[in-house]
């Protein structure tokens, strides 16, 4: 699906769908009860992207990190979005699992997510540890497990950053260079 636009500089740009995998982390829900994953899947498809895979795992750091590594190694996946396990309790280990695999953390993702959340939930936003990073040429984002938080992250941040037409810059335009340090010189 391509839709052509003309940028402020007069350049023509086309929409470039990316392939996104969703991992829901929960000890208590199953896929039929996964409202947050449903919110993300609907928005991904409605934006014109490809829902590459979707699965659910319990709050187990090693299981989460291993699945992230599998998807990072899969050339048919450009972006991984996890939902759940970003809180402060002992079982919330998604952020740690993400950091186990990151090559680079996207620090500003957490900051911008907090700014968006503050408008909706006030100072309760401090309880979220949403994070973003890059590994093996793949973007990874860890979002809270609430449907509202997933909506906010997608609608206010990811829908734009995963759209090649978004200016002045976006994540898609630098995708080809994310793994340049891994290539033979």
mmCIF file of N, CA, C and O in Angstrom, residues 93-128:
data_model
loop_
_atom_site.group_PDB
_atom_site.id
_atom_site.type_symbol
_atom_site.label_atom_id
_atom_site.label_comp_id
_atom_site.label_asym_id
_atom_site.label_seq_id
_atom_site.Cartn_x
_atom_site.Cartn_y
_atom_site.Cartn_z
ATOM 1 N N UNK A 93 9.445 -7.327 34.460
ATOM 2 C CA UNK A 93 10.833 -7.506 34.014
ATOM 3 C C UNK A 93 11.020 -7.239 32.519
ATOM 4 O O UNK A 93 12.093 -7.516 31.974
ATOM 5 N N UNK A 94 10.005 -6.708 31.860
ATOM 6 C CA UNK A 94 10.116 -6.484 30.419
ATOM 7 C C UNK A 94 11.217 -5.482 30.080
ATOM 8 O O UNK A 94 11.967 -5.680 29.120
ATOM 9 N N UNK A 95 11.321 -4.426 30.846
ATOM 10 C CA UNK A 95 12.351 -3.411 30.574
ATOM 11 C C UNK A 95 13.743 -4.024 30.702
ATOM 12 O O UNK A 95 14.615 -3.790 29.856
ATOM 13 N N UNK A 96 13.935 -4.830 31.727
ATOM 14 C CA UNK A 96 15.238 -5.481 31.898
ATOM 15 C C UNK A 96 15.534 -6.428 30.731
ATOM 16 O O UNK A 96 16.672 -6.491 30.246
ATOM 17 N N UNK A 97 14.509 -7.152 30.273
ATOM 18 C CA UNK A 97 14.691 -8.050 29.125
ATOM 19 C C UNK A 97 15.054 -7.254 27.868
ATOM 20 O O UNK A 97 15.919 -7.675 27.094
ATOM 21 N N UNK A 98 14.391 -6.119 27.669
ATOM 22 C CA UNK A 98 14.739 -5.267 26.527
ATOM 23 C C UNK A 98 16.189 -4.813 26.629
ATOM 24 O O UNK A 98 16.941 -4.891 25.649
ATOM 25 N N UNK A 99 16.579 -4.356 27.789
ATOM 26 C CA UNK A 99 17.947 -3.847 27.955
ATOM 27 C C UNK A 99 18.989 -4.943 27.821
ATOM 28 O O UNK A 99 20.144 -4.667 27.488
ATOM 29 N N UNK A 100 18.581 -6.197 28.057
ATOM 30 C CA UNK A 100 19.494 -7.321 27.832
ATOM 31 C C UNK A 100 19.877 -7.447 26.355
ATOM 32 O O UNK A 100 20.932 -7.990 26.051
ATOM 33 N N UNK A 101 19.022 -6.971 25.462
ATOM 34 C CA UNK A 101 19.282 -7.143 24.026
ATOM 35 C C UNK A 101 19.629 -5.845 23.297
ATOM 36 O O UNK A 101 20.162 -5.896 22.190
ATOM 37 N N UNK A 102 19.349 -4.688 23.881
ATOM 38 C CA UNK A 102 19.628 -3.419 23.198
ATOM 39 C C UNK A 102 21.102 -3.263 22.863
ATOM 40 O O UNK A 102 21.970 -3.560 23.673
ATOM 41 N N UNK A 103 21.354 -2.721 21.680
ATOM 42 C CA UNK A 103 22.678 -2.213 21.340
ATOM 43 C C UNK A 103 22.733 -0.728 21.678
ATOM 44 O O UNK A 103 23.762 -0.220 22.121
ATOM 45 N N UNK A 104 21.614 -0.053 21.434
ATOM 46 C CA UNK A 104 21.482 1.364 21.769
ATOM 47 C C UNK A 104 20.082 1.596 22.321
ATOM 48 O O UNK A 104 19.110 1.077 21.787
ATOM 49 N N UNK A 105 20.002 2.400 23.357
ATOM 50 C CA UNK A 105 18.700 2.767 23.911
ATOM 51 C C UNK A 105 18.275 4.099 23.304
ATOM 52 O O UNK A 105 19.096 4.982 23.084
ATOM 53 N N UNK A 106 16.996 4.215 23.016
ATOM 54 C CA UNK A 106 16.425 5.474 22.514
ATOM 55 C C UNK A 106 15.890 6.217 23.739
ATOM 56 O O UNK A 106 14.709 6.128 24.073
ATOM 57 N N UNK A 107 16.773 6.925 24.420
ATOM 58 C CA UNK A 107 16.435 7.564 25.691
ATOM 59 C C UNK A 107 15.232 8.494 25.598
ATOM 60 O O UNK A 107 14.390 8.533 26.496
ATOM 61 N N UNK A 108 15.147 9.245 24.522
ATOM 62 C CA UNK A 108 14.074 10.229 24.401
ATOM 63 C C UNK A 108 12.699 9.577 24.259
ATOM 64 O O UNK A 108 11.686 10.212 24.547
ATOM 65 N N UNK A 109 12.637 8.306 23.853
ATOM 66 C CA UNK A 109 11.337 7.646 23.766
ATOM 67 C C UNK A 109 10.659 7.644 25.138
ATOM 68 O O UNK A 109 9.473 7.965 25.258
ATOM 69 N N UNK A 110 11.402 7.280 26.171
ATOM 70 C CA UNK A 110 10.851 7.268 27.531
ATOM 71 C C UNK A 110 10.391 8.658 27.945
ATOM 72 O O UNK A 110 9.322 8.821 28.547
ATOM 73 N N UNK A 111 11.190 9.651 27.632
ATOM 74 C CA UNK A 111 10.864 11.031 27.996
ATOM 75 C C UNK A 111 9.598 11.499 27.295
ATOM 76 O O UNK A 111 8.688 12.055 27.932
ATOM 77 N N UNK A 112 9.523 11.268 25.995
ATOM 78 C CA UNK A 112 8.343 11.713 25.241
ATOM 79 C C UNK A 112 7.113 10.935 25.695
ATOM 80 O O UNK A 112 6.031 11.510 25.857
ATOM 81 N N UNK A 113 7.269 9.629 25.955
ATOM 82 C CA UNK A 113 6.128 8.854 26.445
ATOM 83 C C UNK A 113 5.639 9.412 27.779
ATOM 84 O O UNK A 113 4.429 9.533 27.999
ATOM 85 N N UNK A 114 6.541 9.776 28.647
ATOM 86 C CA UNK A 114 6.151 10.359 29.937
ATOM 87 C C UNK A 114 5.418 11.680 29.731
ATOM 88 O O UNK A 114 4.407 11.951 30.393
ATOM 89 N N UNK A 115 5.892 12.501 28.811
ATOM 90 C CA UNK A 115 5.222 13.778 28.527
ATOM 91 C C UNK A 115 3.797 13.544 28.019
ATOM 92 O O UNK A 115 2.855 14.219 28.456
ATOM 93 N N UNK A 116 3.635 12.578 27.126
ATOM 94 C CA UNK A 116 2.299 12.242 26.606
ATOM 95 C C UNK A 116 1.421 11.727 27.741
ATOM 96 O O UNK A 116 0.260 12.129 27.888
ATOM 97 N N UNK A 117 1.972 10.838 28.562
ATOM 98 C CA UNK A 117 1.208 10.253 29.670
ATOM 99 C C UNK A 117 0.798 11.283 30.705
ATOM 100 O O UNK A 117 -0.297 11.193 31.275
ATOM 101 N N UNK A 118 1.664 12.249 30.965
ATOM 102 C CA UNK A 118 1.352 13.295 31.962
ATOM 103 C C UNK A 118 0.056 14.014 31.597
ATOM 104 O O UNK A 118 -0.726 14.361 32.486
ATOM 105 N N UNK A 119 -0.182 14.237 30.313
ATOM 106 C CA UNK A 119 -1.406 14.919 29.876
ATOM 107 C C UNK A 119 -2.645 14.093 30.198
ATOM 108 O O UNK A 119 -3.728 14.645 30.380
ATOM 109 N N UNK A 120 -2.499 12.766 30.251
ATOM 110 C CA UNK A 120 -3.643 11.871 30.447
ATOM 111 C C UNK A 120 -3.812 11.429 31.891
ATOM 112 O O UNK A 120 -4.930 11.359 32.385
ATOM 113 N N UNK A 121 -2.685 11.095 32.561
ATOM 114 C CA UNK A 121 -2.800 10.505 33.893
ATOM 115 C C UNK A 121 -2.019 11.265 34.968
ATOM 116 O O UNK A 121 -1.852 10.778 36.084
ATOM 117 N N UNK A 122 -1.542 12.449 34.624
ATOM 118 C CA UNK A 122 -0.843 13.277 35.607
ATOM 119 C C UNK A 122 0.425 12.621 36.122
ATOM 120 O O UNK A 122 1.127 11.925 35.394
ATOM 121 N N UNK A 123 0.681 12.834 37.396
ATOM 122 C CA UNK A 123 1.932 12.340 37.967
ATOM 123 C C UNK A 123 1.991 10.818 38.076
ATOM 124 O O UNK A 123 3.060 10.267 38.328
ATOM 125 N N UNK A 124 0.900 10.120 37.847
ATOM 126 C CA UNK A 124 0.951 8.650 37.817
ATOM 127 C C UNK A 124 1.861 8.154 36.696
ATOM 128 O O UNK A 124 2.294 6.998 36.707
ATOM 129 N N UNK A 125 2.181 9.029 35.761
ATOM 130 C CA UNK A 125 3.081 8.665 34.661
ATOM 131 C C UNK A 125 4.460 8.244 35.167
ATOM 132 O O UNK A 125 5.171 7.512 34.466
ATOM 133 N N UNK A 126 4.840 8.661 36.364
ATOM 134 C CA UNK A 126 6.165 8.295 36.876
ATOM 135 C C UNK A 126 6.278 6.802 37.151
ATOM 136 O O UNK A 126 7.384 6.286 37.297
ATOM 137 N N UNK A 127 5.161 6.094 37.195
ATOM 138 C CA UNK A 127 5.202 4.656 37.480
ATOM 139 C C UNK A 127 5.489 3.805 36.242
ATOM 140 O O UNK A 127 5.678 2.605 36.353
ATOM 141 N N UNK A 128 5.534 4.420 35.083
ATOM 142 C CA UNK A 128 5.815 3.677 33.855
ATOM 143 C C UNK A 128 7.298 3.705 33.546
ATOM 144 O O UNK A 128 7.970 4.709 33.748
#
